[in-house]
PDB file of N, CA and C in Angstrom:
ATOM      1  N   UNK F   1     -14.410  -0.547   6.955  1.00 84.00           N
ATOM      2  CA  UNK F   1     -14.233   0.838   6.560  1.00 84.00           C
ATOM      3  C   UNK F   1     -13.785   0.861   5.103  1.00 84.00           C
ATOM      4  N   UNK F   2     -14.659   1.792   4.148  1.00 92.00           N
ATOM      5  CA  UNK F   2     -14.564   1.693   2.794  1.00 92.00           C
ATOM      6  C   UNK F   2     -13.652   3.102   2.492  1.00 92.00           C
ATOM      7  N   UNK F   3     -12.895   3.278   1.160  1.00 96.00           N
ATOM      8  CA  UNK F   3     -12.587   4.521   1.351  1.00 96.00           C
ATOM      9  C   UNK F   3     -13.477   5.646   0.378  1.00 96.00           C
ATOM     10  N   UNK F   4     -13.034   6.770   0.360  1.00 96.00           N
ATOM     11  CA  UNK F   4     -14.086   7.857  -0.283  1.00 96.00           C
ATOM     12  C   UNK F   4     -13.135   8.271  -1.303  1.00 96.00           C
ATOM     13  N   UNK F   5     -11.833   8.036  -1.544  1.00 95.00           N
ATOM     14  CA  UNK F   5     -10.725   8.476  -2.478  1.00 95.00           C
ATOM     15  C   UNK F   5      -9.580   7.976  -2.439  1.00 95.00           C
ATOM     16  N   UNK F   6      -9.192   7.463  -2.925  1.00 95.00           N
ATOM     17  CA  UNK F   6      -8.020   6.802  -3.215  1.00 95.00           C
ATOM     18  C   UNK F   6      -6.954   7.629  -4.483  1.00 95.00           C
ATOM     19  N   UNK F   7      -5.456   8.368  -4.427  1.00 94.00           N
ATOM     20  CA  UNK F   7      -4.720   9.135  -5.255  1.00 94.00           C
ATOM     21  C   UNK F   7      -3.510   9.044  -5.037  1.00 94.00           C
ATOM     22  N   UNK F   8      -2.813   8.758  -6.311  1.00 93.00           N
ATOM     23  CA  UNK F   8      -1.362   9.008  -5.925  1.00 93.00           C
ATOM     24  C   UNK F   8      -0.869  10.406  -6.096  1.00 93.00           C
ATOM     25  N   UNK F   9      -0.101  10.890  -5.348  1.00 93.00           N
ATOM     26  CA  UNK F   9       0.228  12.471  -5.703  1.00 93.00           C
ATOM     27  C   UNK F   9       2.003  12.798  -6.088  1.00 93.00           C
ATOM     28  N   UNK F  10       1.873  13.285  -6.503  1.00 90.00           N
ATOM     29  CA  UNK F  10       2.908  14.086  -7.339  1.00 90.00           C
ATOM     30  C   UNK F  10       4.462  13.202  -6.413  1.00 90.00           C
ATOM     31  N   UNK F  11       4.527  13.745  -5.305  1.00 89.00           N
ATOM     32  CA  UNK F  11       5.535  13.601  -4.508  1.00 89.00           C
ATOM     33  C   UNK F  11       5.816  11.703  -3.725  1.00 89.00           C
ATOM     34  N   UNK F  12       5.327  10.891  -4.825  1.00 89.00           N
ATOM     35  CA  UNK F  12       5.448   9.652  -4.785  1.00 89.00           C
ATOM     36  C   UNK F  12       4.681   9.215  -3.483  1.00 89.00           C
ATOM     37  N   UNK F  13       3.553   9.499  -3.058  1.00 94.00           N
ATOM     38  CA  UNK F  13       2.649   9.036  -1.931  1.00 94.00           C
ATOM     39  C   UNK F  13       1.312   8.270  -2.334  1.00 94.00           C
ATOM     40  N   UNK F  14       0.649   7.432  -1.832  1.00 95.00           N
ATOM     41  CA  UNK F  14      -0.975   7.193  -1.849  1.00 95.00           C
ATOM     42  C   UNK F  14      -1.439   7.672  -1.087  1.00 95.00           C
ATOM     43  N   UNK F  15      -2.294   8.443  -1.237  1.00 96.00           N
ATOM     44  CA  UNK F  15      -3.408   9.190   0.127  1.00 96.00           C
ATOM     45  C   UNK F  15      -4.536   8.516  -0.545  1.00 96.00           C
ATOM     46  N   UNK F  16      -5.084   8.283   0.594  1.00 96.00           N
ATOM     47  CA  UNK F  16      -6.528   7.093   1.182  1.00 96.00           C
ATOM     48  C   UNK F  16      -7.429   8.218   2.399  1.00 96.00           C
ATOM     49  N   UNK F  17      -8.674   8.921   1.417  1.00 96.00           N
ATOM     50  CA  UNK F  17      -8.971   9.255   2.077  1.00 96.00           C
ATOM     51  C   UNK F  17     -10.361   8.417   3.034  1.00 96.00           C
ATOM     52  N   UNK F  18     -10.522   8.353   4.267  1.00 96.00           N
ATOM     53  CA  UNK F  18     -11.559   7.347   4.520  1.00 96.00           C
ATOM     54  C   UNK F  18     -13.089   7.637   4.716  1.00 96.00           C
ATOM     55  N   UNK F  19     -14.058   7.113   4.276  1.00 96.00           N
ATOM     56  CA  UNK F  19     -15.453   7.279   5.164  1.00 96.00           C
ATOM     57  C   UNK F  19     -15.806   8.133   6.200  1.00 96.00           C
ATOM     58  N   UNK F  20     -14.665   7.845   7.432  1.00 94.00           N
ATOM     59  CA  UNK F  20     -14.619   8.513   8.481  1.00 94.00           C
ATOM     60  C   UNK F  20     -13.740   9.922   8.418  1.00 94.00           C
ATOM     61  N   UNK F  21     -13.929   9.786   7.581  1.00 94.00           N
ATOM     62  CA  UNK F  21     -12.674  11.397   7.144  1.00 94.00           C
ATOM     63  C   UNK F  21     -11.214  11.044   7.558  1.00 94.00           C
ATOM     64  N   UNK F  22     -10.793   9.998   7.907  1.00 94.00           N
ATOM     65  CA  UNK F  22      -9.349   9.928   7.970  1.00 94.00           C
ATOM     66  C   UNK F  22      -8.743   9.876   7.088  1.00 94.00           C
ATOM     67  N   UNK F  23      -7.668  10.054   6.953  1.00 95.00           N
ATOM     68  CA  UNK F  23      -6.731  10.759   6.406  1.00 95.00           C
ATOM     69  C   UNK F  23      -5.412   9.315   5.985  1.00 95.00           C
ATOM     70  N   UNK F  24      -5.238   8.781   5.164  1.00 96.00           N
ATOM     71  CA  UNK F  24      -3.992   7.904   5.521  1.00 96.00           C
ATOM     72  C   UNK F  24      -3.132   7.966   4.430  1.00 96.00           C
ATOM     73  N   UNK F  25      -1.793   8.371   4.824  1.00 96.00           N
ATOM     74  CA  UNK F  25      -0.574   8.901   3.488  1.00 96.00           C
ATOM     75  C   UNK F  25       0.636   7.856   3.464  1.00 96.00           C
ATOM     76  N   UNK F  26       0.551   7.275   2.476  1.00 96.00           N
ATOM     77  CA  UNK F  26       1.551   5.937   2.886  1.00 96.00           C
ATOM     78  C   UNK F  26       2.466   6.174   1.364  1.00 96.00           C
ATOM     79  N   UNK F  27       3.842   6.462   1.217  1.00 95.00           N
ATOM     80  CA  UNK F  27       5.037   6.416   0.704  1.00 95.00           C
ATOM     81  C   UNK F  27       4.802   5.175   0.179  1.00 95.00           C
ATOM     82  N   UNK F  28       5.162   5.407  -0.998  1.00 94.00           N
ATOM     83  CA  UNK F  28       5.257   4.238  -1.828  1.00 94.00           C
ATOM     84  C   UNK F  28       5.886   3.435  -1.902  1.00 94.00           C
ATOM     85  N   UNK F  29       7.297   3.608  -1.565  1.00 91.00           N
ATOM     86  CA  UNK F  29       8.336   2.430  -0.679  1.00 91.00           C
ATOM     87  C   UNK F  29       7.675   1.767   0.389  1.00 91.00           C
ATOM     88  N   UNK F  30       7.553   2.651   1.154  1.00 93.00           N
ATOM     89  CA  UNK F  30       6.771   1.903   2.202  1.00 93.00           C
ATOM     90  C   UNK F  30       5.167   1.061   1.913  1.00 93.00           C
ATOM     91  N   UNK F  31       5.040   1.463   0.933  1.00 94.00           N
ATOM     92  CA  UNK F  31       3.853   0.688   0.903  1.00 94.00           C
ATOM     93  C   UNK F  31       3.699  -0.448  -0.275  1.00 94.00           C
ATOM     94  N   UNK F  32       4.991  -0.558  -0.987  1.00 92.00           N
ATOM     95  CA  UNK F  32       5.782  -1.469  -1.746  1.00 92.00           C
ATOM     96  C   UNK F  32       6.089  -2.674  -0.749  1.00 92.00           C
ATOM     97  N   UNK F  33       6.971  -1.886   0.429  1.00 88.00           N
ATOM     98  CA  UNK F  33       7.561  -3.092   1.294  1.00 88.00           C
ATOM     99  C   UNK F  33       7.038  -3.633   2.103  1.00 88.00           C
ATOM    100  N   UNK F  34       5.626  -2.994   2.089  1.00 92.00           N
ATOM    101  CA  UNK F  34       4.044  -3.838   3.189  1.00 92.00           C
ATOM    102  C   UNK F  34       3.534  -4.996   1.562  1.00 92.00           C
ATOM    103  N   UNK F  35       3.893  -5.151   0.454  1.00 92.00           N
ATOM    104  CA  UNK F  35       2.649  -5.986  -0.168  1.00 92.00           C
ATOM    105  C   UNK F  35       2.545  -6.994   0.392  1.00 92.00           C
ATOM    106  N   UNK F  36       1.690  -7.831   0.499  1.00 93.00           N
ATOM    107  CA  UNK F  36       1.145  -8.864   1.491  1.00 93.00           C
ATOM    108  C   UNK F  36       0.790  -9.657   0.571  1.00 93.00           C
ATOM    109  N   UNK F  37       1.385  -9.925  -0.988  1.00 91.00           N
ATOM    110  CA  UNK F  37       1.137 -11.463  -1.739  1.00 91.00           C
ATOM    111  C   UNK F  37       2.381 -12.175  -1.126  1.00 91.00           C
ATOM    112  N   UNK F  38       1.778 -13.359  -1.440  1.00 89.00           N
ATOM    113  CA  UNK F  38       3.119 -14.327  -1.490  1.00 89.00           C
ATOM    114  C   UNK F  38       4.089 -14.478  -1.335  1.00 89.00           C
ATOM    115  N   UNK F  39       4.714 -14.208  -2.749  1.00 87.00           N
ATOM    116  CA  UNK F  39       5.971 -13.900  -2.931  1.00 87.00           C
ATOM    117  C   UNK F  39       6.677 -13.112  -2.177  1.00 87.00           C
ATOM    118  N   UNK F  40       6.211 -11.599  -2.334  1.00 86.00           N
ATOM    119  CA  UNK F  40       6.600 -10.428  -1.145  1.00 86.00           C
ATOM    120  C   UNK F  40       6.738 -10.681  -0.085  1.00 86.00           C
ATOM    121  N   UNK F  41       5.989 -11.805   0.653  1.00 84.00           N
ATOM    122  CA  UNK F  41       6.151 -12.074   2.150  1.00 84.00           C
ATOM    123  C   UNK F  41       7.300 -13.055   2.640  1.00 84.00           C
ATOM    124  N   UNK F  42       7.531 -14.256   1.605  1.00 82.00           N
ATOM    125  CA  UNK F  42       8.220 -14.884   1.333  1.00 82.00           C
ATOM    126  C   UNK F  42       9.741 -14.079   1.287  1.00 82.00           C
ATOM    127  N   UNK F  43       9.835 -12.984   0.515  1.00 77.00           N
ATOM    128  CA  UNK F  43      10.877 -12.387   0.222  1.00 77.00           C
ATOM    129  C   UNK F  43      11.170 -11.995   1.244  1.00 77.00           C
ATOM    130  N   UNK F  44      11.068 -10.787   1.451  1.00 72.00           N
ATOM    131  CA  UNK F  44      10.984 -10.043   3.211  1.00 72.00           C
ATOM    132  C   UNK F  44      11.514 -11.160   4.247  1.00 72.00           C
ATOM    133  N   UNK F  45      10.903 -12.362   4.423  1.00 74.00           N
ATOM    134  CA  UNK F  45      11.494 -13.254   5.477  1.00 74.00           C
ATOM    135  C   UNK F  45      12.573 -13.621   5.227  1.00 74.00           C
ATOM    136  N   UNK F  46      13.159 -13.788   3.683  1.00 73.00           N
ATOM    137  CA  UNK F  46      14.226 -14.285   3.470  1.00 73.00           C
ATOM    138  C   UNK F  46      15.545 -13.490   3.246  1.00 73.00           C
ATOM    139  N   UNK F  47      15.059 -12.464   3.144  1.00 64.00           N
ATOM    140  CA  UNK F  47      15.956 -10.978   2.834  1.00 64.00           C
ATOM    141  C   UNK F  47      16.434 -10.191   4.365  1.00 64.00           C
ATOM    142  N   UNK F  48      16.073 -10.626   5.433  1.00 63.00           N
ATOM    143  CA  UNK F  48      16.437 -10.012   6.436  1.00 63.00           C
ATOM    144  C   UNK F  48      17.736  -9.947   6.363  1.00 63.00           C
ATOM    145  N   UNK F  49      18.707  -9.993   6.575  1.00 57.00           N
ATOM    146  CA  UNK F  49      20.278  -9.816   6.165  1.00 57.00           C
ATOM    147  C   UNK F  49      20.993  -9.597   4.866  1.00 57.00           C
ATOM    148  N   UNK F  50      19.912  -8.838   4.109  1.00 56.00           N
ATOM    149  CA  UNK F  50      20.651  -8.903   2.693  1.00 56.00           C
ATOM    150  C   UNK F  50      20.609  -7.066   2.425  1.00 56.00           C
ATOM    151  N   UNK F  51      21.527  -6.851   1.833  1.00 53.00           N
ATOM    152  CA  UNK F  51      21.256  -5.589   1.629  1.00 53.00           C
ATOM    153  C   UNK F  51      20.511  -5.508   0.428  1.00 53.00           C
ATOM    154  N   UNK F  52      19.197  -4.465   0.396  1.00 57.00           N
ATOM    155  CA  UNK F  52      18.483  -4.094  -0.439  1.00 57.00           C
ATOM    156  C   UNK F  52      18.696  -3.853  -2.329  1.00 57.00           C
ATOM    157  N   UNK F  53      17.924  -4.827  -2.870  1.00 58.00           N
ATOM    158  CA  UNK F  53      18.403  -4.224  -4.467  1.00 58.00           C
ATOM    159  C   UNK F  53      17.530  -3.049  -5.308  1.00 58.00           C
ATOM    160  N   UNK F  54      18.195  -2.434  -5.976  1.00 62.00           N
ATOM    161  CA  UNK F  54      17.436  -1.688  -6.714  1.00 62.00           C
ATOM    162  C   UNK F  54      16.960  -1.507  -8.203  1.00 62.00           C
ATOM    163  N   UNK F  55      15.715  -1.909  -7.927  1.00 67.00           N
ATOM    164  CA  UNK F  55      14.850  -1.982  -8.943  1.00 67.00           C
ATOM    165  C   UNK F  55      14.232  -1.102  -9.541  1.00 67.00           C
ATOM    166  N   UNK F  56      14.387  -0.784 -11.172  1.00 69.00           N
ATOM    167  CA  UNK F  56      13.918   0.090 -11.855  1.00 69.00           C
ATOM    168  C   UNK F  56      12.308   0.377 -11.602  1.00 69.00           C
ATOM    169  N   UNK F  57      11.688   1.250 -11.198  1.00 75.00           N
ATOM    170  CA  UNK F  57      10.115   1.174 -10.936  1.00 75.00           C
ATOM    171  C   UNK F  57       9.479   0.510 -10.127  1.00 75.00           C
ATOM    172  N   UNK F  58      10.340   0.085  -9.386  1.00 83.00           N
ATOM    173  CA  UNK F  58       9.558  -0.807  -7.867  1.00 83.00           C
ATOM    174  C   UNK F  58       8.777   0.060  -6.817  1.00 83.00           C
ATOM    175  N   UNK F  59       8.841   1.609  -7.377  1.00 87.00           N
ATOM    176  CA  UNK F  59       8.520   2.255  -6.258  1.00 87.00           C
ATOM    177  C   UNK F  59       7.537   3.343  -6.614  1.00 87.00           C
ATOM    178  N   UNK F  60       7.107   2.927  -7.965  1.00 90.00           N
ATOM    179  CA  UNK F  60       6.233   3.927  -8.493  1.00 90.00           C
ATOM    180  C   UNK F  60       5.224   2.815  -9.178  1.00 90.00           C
ATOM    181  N   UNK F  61       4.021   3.537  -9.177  1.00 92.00           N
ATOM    182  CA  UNK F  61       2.889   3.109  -9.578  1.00 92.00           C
ATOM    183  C   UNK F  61       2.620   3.066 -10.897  1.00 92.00           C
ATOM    184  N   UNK F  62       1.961   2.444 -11.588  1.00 92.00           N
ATOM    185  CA  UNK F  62       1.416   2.333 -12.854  1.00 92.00           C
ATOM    186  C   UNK F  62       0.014   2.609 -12.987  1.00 92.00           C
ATOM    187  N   UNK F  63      -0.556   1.898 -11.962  1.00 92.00           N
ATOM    188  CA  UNK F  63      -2.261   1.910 -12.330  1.00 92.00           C
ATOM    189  C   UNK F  63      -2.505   1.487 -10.674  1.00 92.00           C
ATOM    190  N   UNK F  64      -4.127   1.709 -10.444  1.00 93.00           N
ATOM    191  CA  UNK F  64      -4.963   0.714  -8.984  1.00 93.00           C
ATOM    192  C   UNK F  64      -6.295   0.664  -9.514  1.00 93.00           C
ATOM    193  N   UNK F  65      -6.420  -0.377  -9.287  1.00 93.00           N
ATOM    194  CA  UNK F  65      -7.660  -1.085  -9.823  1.00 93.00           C
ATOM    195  C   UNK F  65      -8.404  -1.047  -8.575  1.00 93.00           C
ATOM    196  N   UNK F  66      -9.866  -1.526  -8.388  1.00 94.00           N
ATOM    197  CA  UNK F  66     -10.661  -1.440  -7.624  1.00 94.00           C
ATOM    198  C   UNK F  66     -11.037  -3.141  -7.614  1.00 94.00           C
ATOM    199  N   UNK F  67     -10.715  -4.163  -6.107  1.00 96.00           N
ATOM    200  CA  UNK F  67     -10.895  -5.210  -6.644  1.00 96.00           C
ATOM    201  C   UNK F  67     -12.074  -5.944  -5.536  1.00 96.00           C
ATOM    202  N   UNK F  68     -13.413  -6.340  -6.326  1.00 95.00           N
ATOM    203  CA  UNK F  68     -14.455  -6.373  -5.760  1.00 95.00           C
ATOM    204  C   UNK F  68     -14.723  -4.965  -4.550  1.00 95.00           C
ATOM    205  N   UNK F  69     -15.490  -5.305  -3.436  1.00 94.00           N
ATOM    206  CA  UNK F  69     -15.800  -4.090  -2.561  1.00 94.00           C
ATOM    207  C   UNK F  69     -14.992  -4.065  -1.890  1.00 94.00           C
ATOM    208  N   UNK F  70     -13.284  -4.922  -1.503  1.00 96.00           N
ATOM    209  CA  UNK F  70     -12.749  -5.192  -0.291  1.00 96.00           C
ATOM    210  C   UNK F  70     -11.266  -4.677  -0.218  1.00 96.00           C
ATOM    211  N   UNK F  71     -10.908  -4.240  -1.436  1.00 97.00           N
ATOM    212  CA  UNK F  71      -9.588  -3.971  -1.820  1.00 97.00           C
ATOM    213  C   UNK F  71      -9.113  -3.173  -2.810  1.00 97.00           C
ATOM    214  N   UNK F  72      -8.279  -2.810  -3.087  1.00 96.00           N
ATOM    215  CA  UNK F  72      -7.049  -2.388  -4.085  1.00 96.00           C
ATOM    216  C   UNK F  72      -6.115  -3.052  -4.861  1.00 96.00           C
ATOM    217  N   UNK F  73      -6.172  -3.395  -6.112  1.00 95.00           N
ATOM    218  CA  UNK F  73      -4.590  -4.022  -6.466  1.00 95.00           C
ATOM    219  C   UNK F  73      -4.079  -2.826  -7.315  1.00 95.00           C
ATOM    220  N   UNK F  74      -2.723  -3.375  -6.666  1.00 94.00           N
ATOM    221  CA  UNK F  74      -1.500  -1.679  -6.873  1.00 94.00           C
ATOM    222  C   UNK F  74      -0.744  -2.828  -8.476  1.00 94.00           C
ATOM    223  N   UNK F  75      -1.067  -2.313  -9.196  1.00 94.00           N
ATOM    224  CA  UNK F  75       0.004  -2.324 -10.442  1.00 94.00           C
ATOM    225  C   UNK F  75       1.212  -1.525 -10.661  1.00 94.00           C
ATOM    226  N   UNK F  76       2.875  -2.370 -10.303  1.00 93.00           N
ATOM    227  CA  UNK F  76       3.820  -1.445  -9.699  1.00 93.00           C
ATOM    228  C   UNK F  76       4.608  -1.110 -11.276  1.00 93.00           C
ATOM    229  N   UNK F  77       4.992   0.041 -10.965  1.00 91.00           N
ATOM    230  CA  UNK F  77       6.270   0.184 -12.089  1.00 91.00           C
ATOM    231  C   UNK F  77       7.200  -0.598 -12.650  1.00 91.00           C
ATOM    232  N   UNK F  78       7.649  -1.814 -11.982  1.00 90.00           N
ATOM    233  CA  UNK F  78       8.322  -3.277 -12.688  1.00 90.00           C
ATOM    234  C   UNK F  78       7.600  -4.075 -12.666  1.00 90.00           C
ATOM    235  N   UNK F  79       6.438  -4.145 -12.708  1.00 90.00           N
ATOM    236  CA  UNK F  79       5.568  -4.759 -13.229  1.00 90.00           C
ATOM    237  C   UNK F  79       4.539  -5.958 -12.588  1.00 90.00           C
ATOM    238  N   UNK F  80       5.286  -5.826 -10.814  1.00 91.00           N
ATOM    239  CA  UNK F  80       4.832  -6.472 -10.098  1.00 91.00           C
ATOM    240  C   UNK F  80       3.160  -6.000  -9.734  1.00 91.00           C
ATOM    241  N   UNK F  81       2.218  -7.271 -10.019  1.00 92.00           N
ATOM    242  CA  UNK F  81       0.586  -6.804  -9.341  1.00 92.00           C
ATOM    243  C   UNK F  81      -0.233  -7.797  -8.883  1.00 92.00           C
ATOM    244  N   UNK F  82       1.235  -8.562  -8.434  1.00 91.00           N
ATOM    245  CA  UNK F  82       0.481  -9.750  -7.271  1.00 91.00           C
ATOM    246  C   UNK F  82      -0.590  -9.490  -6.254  1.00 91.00           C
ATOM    247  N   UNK F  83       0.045  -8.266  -5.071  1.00 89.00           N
ATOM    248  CA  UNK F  83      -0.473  -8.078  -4.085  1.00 89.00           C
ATOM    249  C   UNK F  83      -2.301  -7.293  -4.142  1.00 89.00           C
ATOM    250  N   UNK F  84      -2.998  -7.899  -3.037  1.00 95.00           N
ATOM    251  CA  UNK F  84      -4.306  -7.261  -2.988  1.00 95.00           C
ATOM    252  C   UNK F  84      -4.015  -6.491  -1.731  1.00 95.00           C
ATOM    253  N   UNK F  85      -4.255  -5.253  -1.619  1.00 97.00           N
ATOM    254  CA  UNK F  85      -4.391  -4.522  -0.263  1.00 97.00           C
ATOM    255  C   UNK F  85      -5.497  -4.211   0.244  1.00 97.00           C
ATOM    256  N   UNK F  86      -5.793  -5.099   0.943  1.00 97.00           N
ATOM    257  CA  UNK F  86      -7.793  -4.926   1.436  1.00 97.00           C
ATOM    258  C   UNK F  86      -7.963  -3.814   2.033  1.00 97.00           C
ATOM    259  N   UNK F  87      -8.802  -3.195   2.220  1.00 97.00           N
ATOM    260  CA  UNK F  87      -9.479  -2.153   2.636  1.00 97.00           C
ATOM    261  C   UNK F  87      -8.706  -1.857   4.207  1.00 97.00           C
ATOM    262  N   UNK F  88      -9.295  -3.259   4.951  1.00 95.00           N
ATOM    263  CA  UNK F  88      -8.888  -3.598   6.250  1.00 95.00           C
ATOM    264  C   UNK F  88      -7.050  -3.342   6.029  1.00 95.00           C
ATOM    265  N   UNK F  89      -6.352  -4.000   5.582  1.00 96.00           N
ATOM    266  CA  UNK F  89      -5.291  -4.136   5.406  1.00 96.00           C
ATOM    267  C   UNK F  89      -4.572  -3.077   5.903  1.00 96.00           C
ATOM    268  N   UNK F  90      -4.973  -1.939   4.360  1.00 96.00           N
ATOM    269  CA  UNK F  90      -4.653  -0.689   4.276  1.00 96.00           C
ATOM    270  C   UNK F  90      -4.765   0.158   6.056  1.00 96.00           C
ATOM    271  N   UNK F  91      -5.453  -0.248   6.168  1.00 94.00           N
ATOM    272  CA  UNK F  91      -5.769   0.862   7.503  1.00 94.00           C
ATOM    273  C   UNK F  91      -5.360   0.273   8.504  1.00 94.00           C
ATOM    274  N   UNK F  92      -4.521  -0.836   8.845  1.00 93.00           N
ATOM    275  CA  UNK F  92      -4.055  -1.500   9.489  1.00 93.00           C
ATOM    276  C   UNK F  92      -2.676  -1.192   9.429  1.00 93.00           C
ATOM    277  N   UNK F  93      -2.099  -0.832   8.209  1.00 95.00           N
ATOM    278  CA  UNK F  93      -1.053  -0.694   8.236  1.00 95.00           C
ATOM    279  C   UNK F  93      -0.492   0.980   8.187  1.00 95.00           C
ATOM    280  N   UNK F  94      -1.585   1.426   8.498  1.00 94.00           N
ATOM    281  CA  UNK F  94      -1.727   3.358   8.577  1.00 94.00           C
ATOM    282  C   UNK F  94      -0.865   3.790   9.223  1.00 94.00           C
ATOM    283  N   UNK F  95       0.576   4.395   8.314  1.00 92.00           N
ATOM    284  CA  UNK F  95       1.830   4.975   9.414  1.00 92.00           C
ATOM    285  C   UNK F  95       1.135   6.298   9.643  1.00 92.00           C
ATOM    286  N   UNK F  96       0.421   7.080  10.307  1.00 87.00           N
ATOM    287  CA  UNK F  96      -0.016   7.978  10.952  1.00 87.00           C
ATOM    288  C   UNK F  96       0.212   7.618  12.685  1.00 87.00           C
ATOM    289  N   UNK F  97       0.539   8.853  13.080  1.00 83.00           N
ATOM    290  CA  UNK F  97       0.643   9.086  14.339  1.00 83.00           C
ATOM    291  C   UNK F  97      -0.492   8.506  15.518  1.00 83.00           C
ATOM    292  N   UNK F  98      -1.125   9.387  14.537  1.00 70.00           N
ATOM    293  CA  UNK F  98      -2.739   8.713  15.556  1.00 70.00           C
ATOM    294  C   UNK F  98      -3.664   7.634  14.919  1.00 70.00           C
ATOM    295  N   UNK F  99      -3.128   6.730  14.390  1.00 63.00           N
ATOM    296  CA  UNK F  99      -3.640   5.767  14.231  1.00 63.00           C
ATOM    297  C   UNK F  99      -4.025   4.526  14.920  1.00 63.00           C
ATOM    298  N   UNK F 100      -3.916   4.407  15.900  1.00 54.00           N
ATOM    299  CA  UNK F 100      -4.428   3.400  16.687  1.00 54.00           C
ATOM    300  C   UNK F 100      -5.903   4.207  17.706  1.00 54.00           C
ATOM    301  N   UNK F 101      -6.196   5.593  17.377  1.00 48.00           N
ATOM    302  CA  UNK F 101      -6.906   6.012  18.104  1.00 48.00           C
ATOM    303  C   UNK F 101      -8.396   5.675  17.097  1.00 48.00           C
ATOM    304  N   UNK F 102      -7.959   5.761  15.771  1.00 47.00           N
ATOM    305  CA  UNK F 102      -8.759   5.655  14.515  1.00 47.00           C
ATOM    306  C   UNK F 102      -9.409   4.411  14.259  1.00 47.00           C
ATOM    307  N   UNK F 103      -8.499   3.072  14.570  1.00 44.00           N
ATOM    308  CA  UNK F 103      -8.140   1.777  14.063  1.00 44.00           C
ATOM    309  C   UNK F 103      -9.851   1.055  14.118  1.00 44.00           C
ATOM    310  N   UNK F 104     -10.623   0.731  13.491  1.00 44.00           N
ATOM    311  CA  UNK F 104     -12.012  -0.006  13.749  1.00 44.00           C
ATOM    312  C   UNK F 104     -11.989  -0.710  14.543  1.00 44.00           C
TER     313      UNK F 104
END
């Protein structure tokens, strides 16, 4: 599943609109604390008992590139643009209600 629009909007969200007309609105924190490079995953496992730091622009976007037919890379506000968010990814990780009714 490819998408038909991809936007960040005003109120710090990505909306992904899909092929199938779905709809997917993912918070930028939250979709900061899904990146799925390396490092990020690495971190996350190791951070479970730590209380959270705060980082200037970790939670706002800079740019999204289009990378080959399969993905997204999110260029973050501190400057992190490790992570690729595949197409699949993205919609896998769809906090919508009815998303598992959607899921390919």
């Amino acid at each position: 599943m490819t998408p038909k629009q991809i936007r960040v909007t005003p109120d710090s969200t990505l909306v992904v609109t899909w092929q199938d007309n779905h709809v997917s609105t993912f918070g930028l924190q939250y979709l900061r604390n899904q990146c799925p490079c390396a490092a990020c995953t690495k971190e996350r496992a190791a951070a479970q008992n730590l209380l959270p730091l705060f980082i200037e622009g970790k939670f706002s976007v800079k740019n999204i590139t289009q990378v080959g037919h399969y993905a997204a890379g999110i260029q973050w506000g501190d400057g992190h643009n490790e992570g690729i968010y595949s197409w699949d990814y993205l919609r896998k990780i769809c906090p919508c209600p009815d998303h598992a009714a959607v899921t390919p």
